[in-house]
Short mmCIF file of C-alpha atoms and ligand atoms in Angstrom, two decimals:
data_model
loop_
_atom_site.label_atom_id
_atom_site.label_comp_id
_atom_site.label_asym_id
_atom_site.label_seq_id
_atom_site.Cartn_x
_atom_site.Cartn_y
_atom_site.Cartn_z
CA MET A 1 160.81 -48.26 110.57
CA ASN A 2 159.25 -49.56 113.75
CA GLU A 3 160.73 -52.31 115.85
CA GLY A 4 159.15 -55.70 116.43
CA ASP A 5 155.96 -56.16 114.48
CA GLY A 6 156.55 -52.92 112.60
CA LEU A 7 157.22 -54.93 109.47
CA THR A 8 153.68 -56.24 109.38
CA MET A 9 150.33 -54.51 109.18
CA ARG A 10 149.10 -56.15 112.37
CA ASP A 11 146.62 -53.95 114.23
CA ARG A 12 147.56 -50.86 112.24
CA THR A 13 144.20 -50.61 110.49
CA ALA A 14 140.59 -51.23 111.37
CA ILE A 15 137.28 -51.78 109.63
CA VAL A 16 135.15 -48.72 110.35
CA GLY A 17 132.05 -49.35 108.28
CA VAL A 18 130.07 -52.10 106.61
CA GLY A 19 127.04 -51.81 104.37
CA ALA A 20 124.91 -53.93 102.11
CA THR A 21 121.97 -53.77 99.77
CA PRO A 22 119.10 -56.15 100.38
CA TYR A 23 119.91 -59.63 99.08
CA TYR A 24 117.80 -60.73 96.12
CA LYS A 25 117.11 -64.04 94.48
CA ARG A 26 118.90 -64.39 91.18
CA GLY A 27 117.81 -61.62 88.80
CA GLU A 28 115.40 -59.91 91.19
CA SER A 29 117.61 -56.84 91.67
CA VAL A 30 116.86 -55.79 88.08
CA PRO A 31 116.44 -52.98 86.91
CA GLN A 32 119.14 -51.71 89.28
CA LEU A 33 122.57 -51.86 87.68
CA PRO A 34 125.31 -53.98 89.26
CA MET A 35 127.46 -50.89 89.89
CA GLU A 36 124.42 -49.08 91.24
CA LEU A 37 124.12 -51.87 93.81
CA ALA A 38 127.82 -51.42 94.60
CA ALA A 39 127.33 -47.69 95.13
CA LYS A 40 124.33 -48.26 97.40
CA ALA A 41 126.39 -50.67 99.52
CA LEU A 42 129.24 -48.16 99.69
CA LEU A 43 126.91 -45.35 100.74
CA ALA A 44 125.47 -47.63 103.42
CA ALA A 45 128.96 -48.47 104.67
CA CYS A 46 129.86 -44.76 104.79
CA ALA A 47 126.70 -44.02 106.75
CA ASP A 48 127.55 -46.84 109.13
CA ALA A 49 131.01 -45.37 109.71
CA GLY A 50 129.78 -41.78 109.93
CA LEU A 51 131.80 -40.83 106.84
CA ASP A 52 131.01 -38.90 103.71
CA VAL A 53 131.47 -40.94 100.54
CA HIS A 54 134.05 -38.37 99.43
CA ASP A 55 136.23 -39.41 102.36
CA VAL A 56 136.84 -42.64 100.46
CA ASP A 57 140.09 -42.43 98.48
CA GLY A 58 140.87 -46.04 97.60
CA PHE A 59 139.44 -49.26 96.29
CA ALA A 60 140.74 -52.73 97.10
CA LEU A 61 138.84 -55.25 95.04
CA TYR A 62 138.93 -58.91 93.96
CA SER A 63 137.27 -61.33 91.58
CA MET A 64 137.60 -58.98 88.63
CA GLY A 65 136.01 -56.13 90.59
CA PHE A 66 134.42 -53.40 88.50
CA ASP A 67 135.36 -50.33 86.54
CA THR A 68 136.84 -48.06 89.20
CA SER A 69 137.01 -45.10 86.83
CA LEU A 70 133.32 -45.06 86.04
CA PHE A 71 132.45 -45.70 89.67
CA ALA A 72 134.62 -42.76 90.77
CA GLN A 73 133.06 -40.59 88.08
CA TRP A 74 129.54 -41.41 89.25
CA LEU A 75 130.24 -40.50 92.86
CA GLY A 76 132.93 -37.86 92.35
CA ILE A 77 135.54 -39.78 94.34
CA ASP A 78 139.19 -38.71 94.04
CA VAL A 79 141.10 -41.98 93.84
CA ARG A 80 144.57 -42.53 95.34
CA PHE A 81 144.60 -46.31 95.27
CA ALA A 82 142.86 -48.80 92.98
CA GLY A 83 144.13 -52.32 93.50
CA MET A 84 142.76 -55.78 93.02
CA LEU A 85 143.72 -59.30 93.99
CA THR A 86 143.96 -61.58 90.99
CA GLY A 87 141.79 -64.66 90.73
CA GLY A 88 138.17 -65.07 91.76
CA GLY A 89 136.27 -65.52 95.03
CA GLY A 90 139.48 -66.67 96.69
CA GLY A 91 140.34 -63.03 97.26
CA ALA A 92 137.22 -62.03 99.23
CA ALA A 93 138.69 -61.72 102.74
CA GLY A 94 142.05 -60.75 101.30
CA SER A 95 140.61 -57.66 99.65
CA VAL A 96 140.42 -56.11 103.12
CA GLY A 97 144.06 -57.09 103.62
CA LEU A 98 144.85 -55.27 100.40
CA ALA A 99 143.02 -52.22 101.74
CA ALA A 100 145.06 -52.41 104.94
CA ALA A 101 148.28 -52.71 102.93
CA ALA A 102 147.40 -49.61 100.93
CA ILE A 103 146.77 -47.65 104.13
CA VAL A 104 149.86 -48.86 106.00
CA SER A 105 152.01 -48.03 102.97
CA GLY A 106 150.60 -44.53 102.87
CA GLN A 107 148.96 -44.82 99.49
CA ALA A 108 145.43 -44.12 100.74
CA ASP A 109 143.58 -43.30 103.95
CA CYS A 110 140.09 -44.67 103.52
CA VAL A 111 139.76 -47.75 101.36
CA ALA A 112 136.61 -49.55 100.27
CA SER A 113 136.41 -53.26 99.48
CA ILE A 114 133.24 -54.00 97.55
CA MET A 115 131.54 -56.91 95.84
CA THR A 116 128.48 -56.57 93.68
CA LEU A 117 126.71 -59.39 91.97
CA GLN A 118 123.80 -59.73 89.62
CA GLN A 119 123.20 -63.16 88.14
CA ALA A 120 120.19 -62.28 86.01
CA ALA A 121 121.71 -63.27 82.70
CA SER A 122 124.97 -64.75 83.90
CA ARG A 123 125.10 -67.80 86.14
CA PHE A 124 128.36 -68.81 87.78
CA GLY A 125 127.10 -72.39 87.78
CA ALA A 126 127.97 -72.58 84.07
CA SER A 127 131.29 -70.73 84.32
CA TYR A 128 133.16 -73.24 82.19
CA ALA A 129 130.47 -74.05 79.65
CA PRO A 130 131.15 -73.12 76.04
CA ARG A 131 130.44 -69.45 75.52
CA GLY A 132 127.52 -68.68 73.29
CA LYS A 133 125.46 -71.67 74.34
CA PRO A 134 122.08 -71.01 75.98
CA GLY A 135 122.64 -70.70 79.73
CA ALA A 136 126.34 -69.96 79.33
CA THR A 137 126.36 -66.20 79.04
CA TYR A 138 128.89 -65.68 81.82
CA SER A 139 131.22 -68.42 80.78
CA ALA A 140 134.91 -68.24 80.06
CA PRO A 141 136.26 -68.49 76.53
CA PRO A 142 137.95 -71.76 75.53
CA SER A 143 141.51 -72.04 76.82
CA PRO A 144 144.42 -74.44 76.39
CA GLU A 145 144.02 -75.49 80.05
CA GLY A 146 140.24 -75.80 79.86
CA SER A 147 140.62 -78.15 76.91
CA PHE A 148 141.87 -80.75 79.40
CA ILE A 149 138.80 -80.42 81.65
CA GLN A 150 135.73 -79.19 79.85
CA PRO A 151 135.34 -82.04 77.28
CA SER A 152 134.40 -84.34 80.21
CA GLY A 153 131.33 -82.21 80.87
CA LEU A 154 132.84 -80.43 83.88
CA MET A 155 131.37 -76.98 83.25
CA GLY A 156 130.56 -75.60 86.68
CA PRO A 157 132.55 -75.05 89.88
CA GLY A 158 130.28 -77.31 91.94
CA GLN A 159 130.96 -80.27 89.68
CA MET A 160 134.68 -79.67 90.08
CA PHE A 161 134.64 -79.29 93.85
CA ALA A 162 132.61 -82.51 93.95
CA VAL A 163 135.75 -84.27 92.70
CA LEU A 164 137.67 -82.94 95.74
CA ALA A 165 134.82 -83.93 98.06
CA GLN A 166 134.76 -87.47 96.65
CA ARG A 167 138.49 -87.81 97.30
CA HIS A 168 138.05 -86.48 100.83
CA MET A 169 135.39 -89.12 101.52
CA HIS A 170 137.62 -91.85 100.10
CA ARG A 171 140.72 -90.80 101.98
CA TYR A 172 139.28 -89.84 105.35
CA GLY A 173 135.91 -91.54 105.64
CA THR A 174 133.94 -88.31 105.43
CA THR A 175 130.24 -88.92 104.76
CA ARG A 176 127.25 -87.12 103.28
CA GLU A 177 125.89 -86.84 106.83
CA HIS A 178 128.87 -84.60 107.54
CA PHE A 179 128.09 -82.38 104.56
CA ALA A 180 124.48 -82.30 105.73
CA GLU A 181 125.54 -81.03 109.14
CA VAL A 182 127.24 -78.05 107.49
CA ALA A 183 124.14 -77.29 105.42
CA ILE A 184 121.72 -77.74 108.33
CA SER A 185 123.69 -75.81 110.94
CA THR A 186 124.17 -72.95 108.49
CA ARG A 187 120.45 -72.94 107.70
CA ASN A 188 119.61 -72.83 111.41
CA ASN A 189 121.63 -69.61 111.65
CA ALA A 190 120.03 -68.11 108.55
CA ILE A 191 116.42 -68.56 109.61
CA ARG A 192 116.91 -66.24 112.59
CA ARG A 193 118.02 -63.43 110.29
CA PRO A 194 115.56 -61.30 108.31
CA THR A 195 118.24 -60.60 105.69
CA ALA A 196 118.59 -64.28 104.77
CA LEU A 197 117.09 -65.59 101.57
CA MET A 198 116.41 -69.01 103.10
CA GLN A 199 113.89 -68.83 105.91
CA LYS A 200 112.81 -72.43 106.48
CA PRO A 201 114.68 -75.01 108.54
CA LEU A 202 116.35 -77.85 106.66
CA THR A 203 115.89 -81.39 107.98
CA LEU A 204 118.17 -84.35 107.45
CA ASP A 205 115.37 -86.11 105.53
CA GLU A 206 114.97 -83.13 103.21
CA TYR A 207 118.72 -83.11 102.66
CA PHE A 208 118.78 -86.76 101.65
CA ASP A 209 115.63 -86.45 99.55
CA ALA A 210 117.13 -83.61 97.51
CA ARG A 211 118.26 -84.27 93.98
CA MET A 212 121.90 -84.98 93.35
CA ILE A 213 123.63 -82.32 91.29
CA ALA A 214 127.14 -83.76 91.02
CA ASP A 215 127.87 -86.77 93.24
CA PRO A 216 128.55 -86.60 96.14
CA LEU A 217 126.94 -83.14 96.23
CA CYS A 218 123.20 -82.60 96.33
CA LEU A 219 121.18 -79.42 95.92
CA PHE A 220 121.72 -78.31 99.53
CA ASP A 221 125.49 -78.60 99.29
CA PHE A 222 125.46 -75.73 96.81
CA CYS A 223 125.42 -72.04 97.70
CA LEU A 224 122.61 -69.75 96.59
CA GLU A 225 122.50 -67.84 93.33
CA CYS A 226 121.61 -64.27 94.10
CA ASP A 227 122.09 -60.56 93.59
CA GLY A 228 123.30 -57.84 95.91
CA ALA A 229 126.31 -55.89 97.07
CA VAL A 230 128.38 -55.53 100.23
CA ALA A 231 130.96 -52.84 101.03
CA VAL A 232 133.58 -52.69 103.78
CA ILE A 233 135.59 -49.58 104.67
CA THR A 234 139.05 -49.77 106.23
CA MET A 235 141.06 -46.91 107.76
CA SER A 236 144.14 -46.51 109.94
CA ALA A 237 143.70 -47.63 113.54
CA GLU A 238 144.20 -44.05 114.72
CA ARG A 239 141.58 -42.52 112.45
CA ALA A 240 139.20 -45.42 113.08
CA CYS A 241 138.74 -44.17 116.64
CA ASP A 242 137.03 -41.02 115.31
CA CYS A 243 134.39 -42.99 113.42
CA ALA A 244 130.86 -43.74 114.51
CA GLN A 245 131.38 -47.41 115.34
CA PRO A 246 133.87 -49.21 117.56
CA PRO A 247 136.90 -50.13 115.43
CA VAL A 248 137.33 -53.73 114.39
CA TYR A 249 141.08 -54.19 114.04
CA VAL A 250 142.78 -56.02 111.21
CA ALA A 251 145.15 -58.37 113.04
CA ALA A 252 146.29 -60.17 109.90
CA SER A 253 145.49 -61.01 106.34
CA ALA A 254 147.18 -63.31 103.88
CA ASN A 255 146.62 -64.32 100.30
CA GLY A 256 148.31 -66.78 97.98
CA GLY A 257 148.74 -70.54 98.03
CA ALA A 258 151.23 -73.34 97.46
CA GLY A 259 152.58 -73.47 93.91
CA LYS A 260 151.26 -76.94 93.34
CA TRP A 261 147.78 -75.89 94.43
CA GLY A 262 147.90 -73.78 91.27
CA GLN A 263 144.68 -73.65 89.32
CA ALA A 264 143.28 -76.38 91.58
CA ILE A 265 139.84 -77.29 90.25
CA THR A 266 140.67 -76.44 86.67
CA TRP A 267 143.82 -78.55 86.89
CA PHE A 268 143.41 -81.47 89.34
CA GLY A 269 147.18 -82.02 89.48
CA MET A 270 147.63 -81.05 93.13
CA PRO A 271 149.77 -83.38 95.28
CA ASP A 272 147.86 -86.14 97.02
CA GLU A 273 148.84 -84.66 100.39
CA TYR A 274 146.51 -81.72 99.86
CA PHE A 275 144.36 -82.58 96.84
CA ALA A 276 141.34 -82.98 99.14
CA SER A 277 141.90 -79.68 100.91
CA SER A 278 140.80 -76.07 100.68
CA GLY A 279 144.21 -74.89 99.46
CA HIS A 280 144.41 -72.63 102.51
CA ARG A 281 147.20 -74.28 104.52
CA THR A 282 149.94 -71.82 103.55
CA VAL A 283 147.81 -68.70 104.03
CA ALA A 284 146.49 -70.06 107.34
CA ALA A 285 150.05 -70.32 108.63
CA ASP A 286 150.85 -66.83 107.34
CA ALA A 287 147.83 -65.27 109.01
CA TYR A 288 148.28 -67.01 112.35
CA ARG A 289 151.93 -65.91 112.39
CA MET A 290 151.10 -62.29 111.58
CA ALA A 291 148.30 -62.15 114.13
CA ASP A 292 150.37 -64.12 116.65
CA ILE A 293 147.43 -66.36 117.46
CA GLY A 294 146.46 -69.98 116.94
CA PRO A 295 143.18 -71.71 116.12
CA ALA A 296 142.25 -71.94 119.81
CA ASP A 297 142.11 -68.14 119.94
CA VAL A 298 139.40 -67.87 117.27
CA ASP A 299 135.92 -67.29 118.72
CA VAL A 300 133.88 -67.33 115.52
CA ALA A 301 134.79 -68.44 111.99
CA LEU A 302 133.22 -67.11 108.84
CA LEU A 303 134.34 -69.69 106.28
CA TYR A 304 133.60 -69.26 102.60
CA ASP A 305 130.94 -71.85 101.90
CA HIS A 306 130.28 -72.11 98.19
CA PHE A 307 130.00 -75.87 98.70
CA SER A 308 129.50 -77.53 102.06
CA PRO A 309 132.49 -79.96 101.96
CA MET A 310 134.82 -77.00 101.54
CA VAL A 311 133.86 -75.80 105.03
CA ILE A 312 135.01 -79.14 106.40
CA MET A 313 138.32 -78.90 104.56
CA GLN A 314 138.90 -75.34 105.81
CA LEU A 315 138.28 -76.42 109.40
CA GLU A 316 141.14 -78.86 108.88
CA ASP A 317 143.42 -76.47 107.04
CA TYR A 318 143.03 -73.81 109.75
CA GLY A 319 143.88 -76.34 112.45
CA PHE A 320 140.54 -76.47 114.25
CA CYS A 321 140.83 -80.25 113.97
CA PRO A 322 143.44 -82.62 112.52
CA ILE A 323 143.59 -83.14 108.75
CA GLY A 324 140.93 -85.65 107.81
CA GLU A 325 138.88 -85.15 110.98
CA GLY A 326 136.73 -82.29 109.69
CA GLY A 327 133.70 -84.49 109.07
CA ARG A 328 133.72 -85.89 112.57
CA PHE A 329 134.44 -82.42 113.98
CA VAL A 330 131.22 -81.03 112.51
CA ALA A 331 129.26 -84.18 113.37
CA ASP A 332 130.12 -83.57 117.03
CA GLY A 333 128.24 -80.27 116.90
CA ASN A 334 131.32 -78.08 117.08
CA ILE A 335 130.25 -75.55 114.43
CA ARG A 336 126.71 -75.02 115.74
CA TRP A 337 125.67 -71.68 117.16
CA PRO A 338 125.46 -71.05 120.07
CA THR A 339 126.50 -74.34 121.64
CA GLY A 340 129.48 -75.43 119.53
CA SER A 341 133.13 -74.87 120.38
CA LEU A 342 133.56 -72.85 117.18
CA PRO A 343 130.39 -71.32 115.75
CA VAL A 344 130.74 -71.11 111.97
CA ASN A 345 128.87 -68.91 109.52
CA THR A 346 126.55 -67.43 112.11
CA HIS A 347 125.01 -65.25 109.38
CA GLY A 348 123.82 -68.19 107.30
CA GLY A 349 126.73 -68.09 104.87
CA ASN A 350 126.72 -68.41 101.13
CA LEU A 351 124.60 -71.52 101.58
CA SER A 352 121.57 -69.95 103.25
CA GLU A 353 121.83 -66.18 103.70
CA ALA A 354 123.20 -64.87 100.40
CA TYR A 355 126.08 -65.48 98.05
CA ILE A 356 127.85 -62.18 97.48
CA ILE A 357 131.13 -63.95 96.76
CA GLY A 358 132.19 -63.96 100.39
CA MET A 359 131.77 -60.35 101.45
CA THR A 360 128.81 -61.14 103.69
CA HIS A 361 131.32 -63.09 105.78
CA VAL A 362 133.38 -59.96 106.42
CA LYS A 363 130.26 -58.00 107.34
CA GLU A 364 129.20 -60.69 109.81
CA ALA A 365 132.66 -60.81 111.41
CA VAL A 366 132.48 -57.06 112.00
CA GLU A 367 129.03 -57.33 113.56
CA GLN A 368 130.19 -60.20 115.79
CA LEU A 369 133.11 -58.13 117.08
CA ARG A 370 130.94 -55.08 117.63
CA GLY A 371 128.63 -57.31 119.64
CA THR A 372 125.67 -56.52 117.40
CA ALA A 373 125.27 -59.78 115.48
CA VAL A 374 121.84 -61.36 115.28
CA ASN A 375 123.36 -64.69 116.28
CA GLN A 376 125.91 -63.19 118.63
CA VAL A 377 128.72 -65.38 119.91
CA GLU A 378 128.96 -64.41 123.54
CA GLY A 379 132.10 -62.40 124.23
CA ALA A 380 133.55 -62.83 120.74
CA GLU A 381 136.95 -61.15 120.52
CA VAL A 382 138.64 -62.77 117.53
CA ALA A 383 137.07 -63.68 114.19
CA LEU A 384 138.54 -65.54 111.24
CA VAL A 385 137.20 -64.80 107.76
CA THR A 386 138.20 -66.75 104.68
CA GLY A 387 137.95 -66.26 100.95
CA GLY A 388 136.87 -69.02 98.66
CA PRO A 389 138.76 -72.25 98.27
CA ALA A 390 139.67 -71.68 94.63
CA SER A 391 142.68 -71.26 92.39
CA ILE A 392 145.55 -69.14 93.75
CA PRO A 393 145.16 -66.73 95.46
CA VAL A 394 143.04 -67.90 98.34
CA SER A 395 142.92 -65.49 101.26
CA ASN A 396 141.89 -64.76 104.81
CA LEU A 397 141.44 -62.08 107.40
CA VAL A 398 141.85 -62.13 111.18
CA LEU A 399 139.89 -59.44 112.99
CA HIS A 400 139.64 -58.55 116.67
CA ARG A 401 137.81 -55.98 118.67
CA MET B 1 129.44 -92.64 71.83
CA GLN B 2 127.38 -92.91 75.04
CA GLY B 3 128.47 -91.27 78.31
CA VAL B 4 130.09 -88.21 76.78
CA PRO B 5 128.86 -84.66 76.16
CA PRO B 6 127.65 -83.88 72.65
CA ALA B 7 130.43 -82.88 70.28
CA ASP B 8 128.81 -79.52 69.80
CA VAL B 9 129.73 -78.34 73.33
CA ILE B 10 133.35 -79.50 73.22
CA ARG B 11 135.78 -76.79 72.14
CA LEU B 12 139.47 -77.65 72.03
CA MET B 13 141.91 -74.77 71.96
CA PRO B 14 145.47 -76.05 71.63
CA ASN B 15 148.48 -73.79 72.01
CA VAL B 16 152.04 -74.38 70.91
CA TRP B 17 152.74 -76.44 74.05
CA THR B 18 149.64 -78.63 74.04
CA GLU B 19 149.28 -79.13 70.31
CA PRO B 20 151.49 -82.28 70.18
CA PHE B 21 149.24 -83.89 72.80
CA TRP B 22 146.12 -83.23 70.73
CA ARG B 23 147.83 -84.24 67.51
CA ALA B 24 148.57 -87.61 69.15
CA THR B 25 145.03 -88.08 70.49
CA ALA B 26 143.70 -87.47 66.98
CA GLU B 27 145.78 -90.52 66.03
CA HIS B 28 144.47 -92.42 69.08
CA ARG B 29 147.80 -92.27 70.86
CA MET B 30 148.57 -90.89 74.30
CA VAL B 31 151.77 -88.95 74.82
CA VAL B 32 153.02 -87.23 77.96
CA PRO B 33 155.71 -84.53 77.98
CA ARG B 34 158.84 -85.23 80.04
CA CYS B 35 161.52 -82.71 80.92
CA THR B 36 164.76 -83.76 79.25
CA ALA B 37 166.77 -81.88 81.89
CA CYS B 38 165.40 -83.57 85.02
CA GLY B 39 162.95 -86.22 83.87
CA THR B 40 159.81 -84.72 85.45
CA PHE B 41 156.55 -85.40 83.60
CA ARG B 42 153.85 -82.75 83.41
CA LEU B 43 150.21 -82.57 82.34
CA PRO B 44 148.70 -80.53 80.87
CA PRO B 45 151.77 -79.61 78.82
CA THR B 46 153.12 -76.21 79.91
CA PRO B 47 156.05 -74.02 78.77
CA PHE B 48 158.28 -74.78 81.78
CA CYS B 49 159.20 -77.79 83.88
CA PRO B 50 157.64 -77.18 87.31
CA SER B 51 160.70 -78.77 88.95
CA CYS B 52 163.66 -77.20 87.14
CA ALA B 53 162.13 -74.52 84.85
CA SER B 54 163.71 -76.04 81.76
CA GLN B 55 161.79 -75.68 78.51
CA ASP B 56 163.30 -78.74 76.87
CA LEU B 57 160.96 -81.69 76.69
CA GLU B 58 160.34 -84.96 74.93
CA TRP B 59 157.04 -86.65 74.22
CA VAL B 60 156.81 -90.11 75.78
CA GLU B 61 154.24 -92.64 74.59
CA HIS B 62 151.89 -93.90 77.31
CA ASP B 63 149.80 -97.05 77.10
CA GLY B 64 146.72 -95.24 78.44
CA ARG B 65 146.28 -97.48 81.46
CA GLY B 66 145.52 -95.63 84.66
CA THR B 67 143.61 -95.61 87.92
CA ILE B 68 140.64 -93.51 88.95
CA TYR B 69 141.97 -90.91 91.39
CA SER B 70 138.60 -89.25 91.98
CA PHE B 71 135.40 -88.59 90.07
CA THR B 72 131.96 -87.06 90.08
CA VAL B 73 128.70 -88.06 88.48
CA ILE B 74 127.19 -85.07 86.71
CA ARG B 75 123.40 -85.37 87.06
CA HIS B 76 122.30 -81.77 86.48
CA ALA B 77 122.57 -79.96 83.17
CA VAL B 78 124.14 -76.56 83.77
CA ILE B 79 123.38 -75.81 80.14
CA PRO B 80 120.50 -77.43 78.25
CA ASP B 81 122.80 -78.88 75.60
CA VAL B 82 124.11 -81.60 77.90
CA LEU B 83 120.72 -82.74 79.24
CA ASP B 84 120.34 -85.73 76.95
CA ALA B 85 123.86 -86.96 77.76
CA LEU B 86 123.29 -87.23 81.53
CA PRO B 87 124.45 -88.76 83.73
CA LEU B 88 128.08 -88.14 82.87
CA ILE B 89 130.89 -89.71 84.87
CA ALA B 90 133.83 -87.28 84.92
CA ALA B 91 136.97 -88.83 86.36
CA VAL B 92 140.46 -87.71 87.25
CA VAL B 93 142.71 -90.56 86.12
CA GLU B 94 146.26 -90.98 87.36
CA LEU B 95 148.77 -92.34 84.86
CA PRO B 96 151.30 -94.81 86.34
CA GLY B 97 154.92 -94.22 85.40
CA THR B 98 154.50 -90.46 85.02
CA GLY B 99 155.20 -89.34 88.58
CA GLY B 100 151.52 -88.78 89.27
CA CYS B 101 150.33 -86.99 86.14
CA ARG B 102 146.57 -86.95 85.79
CA LEU B 103 144.10 -86.63 82.95
CA VAL B 104 140.40 -85.79 83.15
CA GLY B 105 137.92 -87.71 81.06
CA ASN B 106 134.60 -89.47 81.03
CA VAL B 107 134.34 -93.04 82.22
CA VAL B 108 132.13 -94.74 79.64
CA GLY B 109 130.41 -98.11 79.32
CA VAL B 110 129.60 -98.46 83.02
CA ALA B 111 126.78 -97.47 85.37
CA PRO B 112 127.69 -94.61 87.74
CA GLU B 113 126.97 -96.83 90.74
CA GLU B 114 129.77 -99.18 89.74
CA VAL B 115 132.52 -96.55 89.63
CA ARG B 116 134.99 -96.41 92.52
CA ILE B 117 138.20 -94.59 93.30
CA SER B 118 141.28 -96.78 92.61
CA GLN B 119 139.63 -98.80 89.84
CA GLU B 120 141.90 -99.52 86.91
CA VAL B 121 140.91 -98.05 83.59
CA THR B 122 142.20 -98.00 80.06
CA VAL B 123 141.95 -95.22 77.57
CA ASP B 124 139.49 -95.15 74.67
CA TRP B 125 138.97 -92.37 72.18
CA TYR B 126 136.03 -90.05 71.52
CA ASP B 127 136.33 -88.62 68.04
CA VAL B 128 134.66 -85.27 68.52
CA ARG B 129 135.12 -84.07 64.95
CA GLU B 130 137.60 -84.40 62.12
CA GLY B 131 141.07 -84.01 63.63
CA GLU B 132 139.83 -83.61 67.23
CA THR B 133 139.75 -86.54 69.65
CA VAL B 134 139.53 -86.53 73.44
CA PRO B 135 140.50 -89.36 75.79
CA VAL B 136 137.79 -91.28 77.64
CA PHE B 137 138.23 -94.27 79.90
CA ARG B 138 136.74 -97.74 80.32
CA LEU B 139 137.08 -100.00 83.34
CA ALA B 140 139.97 -102.37 82.66
ZN1 ZN C 1 162.85 -80.41 84.75
#
C-alpha cells in the first residue's frame, strides 16, 4: 500500500480516448441499432487513443447500460470487468470513476464507459406514464412508490424537476430570466459547433414567447431528445503515456448522495435544507477532497443540464457561489464563454448540442484539457464534469491535464 | 372531477406496506404511519423507520389539512391521454403535525394563476374506480 494519497485513485488513471457518433434528432439514427451506435462510438474512441478495440478489457456503465455479453460477442472483446452504477443519468460522470476504480484495483487495464441512446419509439419525457399507453413505450411499470406521484399527472422528469425549480424561486428569489441565461449562454456555445443539433441563436424574447411545458419551465428549459452514442476509454496513468493523445488525468470521482435525497423527484420528501438543490452536495465534497482542490481551481465546468434550473442548483452545490445565489451568479455573466469567470457547458450541453445522457460532457472536458475544444477555455487545466441531478447515485468527475 | 388526469391513466400498485394507506383513502380517510419505537412519521409508507430502522408502526388519522410546499402546472401532454385534462396543477403538500411528511396531489377547483407556495389546502377525494381513491387538494 502506498503512503499518503495511495488510498485514493487520484491521478492514477487517465482518459486516453473519446469518440462519438454523429448526433441525430430523435429517431433519425434508424435503421442503425442502439448497440451498433455504441460500437461505432467505441471504435472512434479507440482510434482516437491509437488503440485496437481488442485492447479494451472492461466496461464501466450507468443508466442501465446495455448487454455487455452481446456487445463483447459482436466485437470479440475478452472481458475482465463489467460493472455499472445503479440509477439513471446520475451516474454519467461517475461511470469514468468506476472505470478508474476497476483499473486501480487491478481488475482491468483498458475500460470503456459508453452511452448509447435512440429515442425513436421510446421517449424519456414520458418515463413515468402508464406503460402501454400511446407515447409511453419507454415508461416504467407501476410501482408502490409511483402510486404516490403518478396519479397527479406527473409523468415526465421535466414536470418533476419543475417542482424543485418552483421551490428554488420561492426560497431564493430565482427568476425565469435566470433560467433563460442558462439556456441562452448554452445555445451561444452550441452554434459555434458543427456537431450541435441547435444551430440558431436563442433570444430572450424567443425564450419568453415559448410555450410553457410545466411551470416554471418552458420549452427551452428542456434538453433535446436525440439519438447517438459517446464512448470514453480510461487506462492507468503509466500506460496512458503510450497512447496517441495527451493523457487527461482522473483527479477524482464520486458517486452517491445523502440518504434523505433518496429517490428525490419520485419522492419529494427531501429535507427543506436541500429540497431545491441538485442533490450533489455530498459528492461535491467527496470529489474536492479526493482531488485536493476547491471550486476556485476549476477552469471549466461541464454540468449535466437536462433542465436549465438544475445547472443553477449545481453551481451552488459545487460552491461556485453561495446556496441560493445561483440565479444571480449566472445573471452576472459568470457562466458565459469566453468572458465568464467559469465557462459552463462550452459544448452546448444537453440543452443545445445533444442529449446523450451526459457523456458529451465528459468528451468536452477531455477536449478542453487537450486544448482542442471548439470553444476553448484559454489555459484550462482543471475540468469538473457532473452526472445528472437525479435519484441516488449522482456523480462527478474531476479531470486535469 | 375537473383538474385531475383521466382515471384510465391512473394505476395504483399497493404493496403490503402501503396498502393500509390506500384502504383508508378508499374510505375517504387520510392515515399516516408513525414509528411506534421513536415516533417518526413517514410517507410514503416503507418497511423501515428512516430514523431508527424499526418496523413497528401505527396508523395515525390526519385531518387532511396541509400547505402547498411546491407545485407545477402541467401544460403539455406527454401522452395524448391527458390532453383533455390540461392544465393540471400537481402540488407537493406538507402535512402539519407529521414532522414534515408530504403528499403529492392535484390542486382542484382553482385557476393555476391563483396557486402559490404556502397556501393552505384541505384534502378532497378523487374516486378513480371502485375501491381506488387518490387524494386531491382544494384551497382552504
Ligand atoms: Zn423510528
